[in-house]
Amino acid sequence: MAVINDCYYYKTSELYPAAGLDLNCDTTNVTFSGKIAPIMTSYCGTNNSCHSSSIGEGGVILDDYSLAILVDDATLIGSVEHASGYVAMPPTGKISDCNINLIKIWIQNGKPQ
């Protein structure tokens, strides 16, 4: 009996980042202004908070599209996933899986405005 493994099955989460989300997570039309900015504003930077344009802690600004697209993708994902080796963001607790997947989709789609 031969066993054939295809790496396709090992990368399902990368190919389909929205797989396994609850039905209330709308992963269509993921743009910065439509879905990402509200996440960033809620958790990362608004009105003089950590990653707002006025403070930009760690050189990271997430409330302005032209600056948010400059953030390293792997660092952003690692931080919001609270992955080992990354500074957990937000530090007060992990954001929802839906919001993490929206960020991943936004990045995978080329960070549309």
XYZ file of C-alpha atoms in Angstrom:
113
model
C 0.000 0.000 0.000
C 1.450 3.342 -0.999
C 0.756 6.541 0.864
C 0.919 9.755 -1.079
C 1.116 12.997 0.809
C 0.438 16.260 -0.895
C 1.743 19.405 0.766
C -1.475 21.134 -0.303
C -3.173 19.593 2.693
C -0.509 20.882 5.028
C -1.086 24.478 3.953
C -4.875 24.632 4.094
C -4.851 27.350 6.733
C -2.626 29.497 4.523
C -4.701 28.867 1.413
C -8.001 29.429 3.184
C -7.380 31.711 6.166
C -11.106 32.140 6.779
C -11.725 28.392 7.094
C -13.194 27.446 10.429
C -14.484 30.896 11.289
C -17.859 31.318 12.828
C -20.629 32.318 10.455
C -20.802 35.814 11.943
C -17.325 36.693 10.658
C -17.702 38.509 7.345
C -14.525 37.901 5.364
C -15.721 39.532 2.151
C -14.313 42.804 0.855
C -11.568 43.108 3.448
C -10.093 46.596 3.073
C -8.262 48.860 5.479
C -11.003 51.469 5.618
C -13.828 48.947 5.779
C -12.655 46.270 8.195
C -9.050 46.712 9.321
C -9.102 50.341 10.506
C -11.929 49.638 12.983
C -9.904 46.740 14.442
C -6.759 48.840 14.657
C -8.642 51.780 16.146
C -10.323 49.596 18.757
C -7.228 47.753 19.910
C -4.089 49.567 18.737
C -4.265 53.257 18.181
C -6.781 56.027 18.525
C -6.766 59.357 20.311
C -3.206 59.302 21.638
C -3.006 55.577 22.368
C 0.009 53.324 21.753
C 0.089 52.985 17.964
C -1.725 56.176 16.992
C -0.123 58.754 14.715
C 0.509 60.998 17.705
C 2.496 58.429 19.729
C 3.626 55.652 17.371
C 5.094 53.459 20.091
C 7.922 51.306 18.755
C 7.710 53.168 15.458
C 4.462 51.367 14.654
C 1.504 53.481 13.536
C -1.718 51.647 12.793
C -4.397 54.349 12.569
C -3.203 55.700 9.206
C -3.332 53.544 6.063
C -0.143 54.912 4.492
C 1.794 54.034 7.662
C -0.009 50.813 8.599
C 0.975 49.195 5.292
C 4.633 49.680 6.220
C 4.409 47.375 9.249
C 6.151 44.044 8.712
C 3.509 41.425 7.910
C 5.043 38.576 9.921
C 5.523 40.815 12.943
C 1.945 42.083 12.795
C 0.508 38.572 12.524
C 2.870 37.117 15.148
C 2.005 39.901 17.563
C -1.786 39.678 17.218
C -1.637 35.871 17.403
C 0.470 36.171 20.587
C 2.958 33.797 18.925
C 6.189 32.807 20.626
C 9.031 35.173 19.779
C 6.769 38.192 19.173
C 5.594 40.937 21.485
C 1.957 40.077 22.231
C -0.413 42.786 21.020
C -2.584 44.041 22.361
C -0.894 43.318 25.678
C -4.230 43.273 27.506
C -5.427 40.147 25.691
C -5.666 38.465 22.324
C -8.137 39.815 19.764
C -10.748 37.463 18.316
C -9.863 34.770 15.796
C -12.186 36.535 13.358
C -10.206 39.781 13.631
C -6.896 37.929 13.294
C -8.132 36.222 10.148
C -9.373 39.517 8.730
C -5.863 40.944 9.182
C -4.369 37.879 7.478
C -6.785 38.147 4.558
C -6.063 41.860 4.216
C -2.325 41.137 4.016
C -2.787 38.220 1.606
C -4.902 40.417 -0.658
C -2.166 43.032 -0.923
C -3.343 45.384 1.842
C -6.122 47.159 -0.085
C -7.090 50.592 1.130
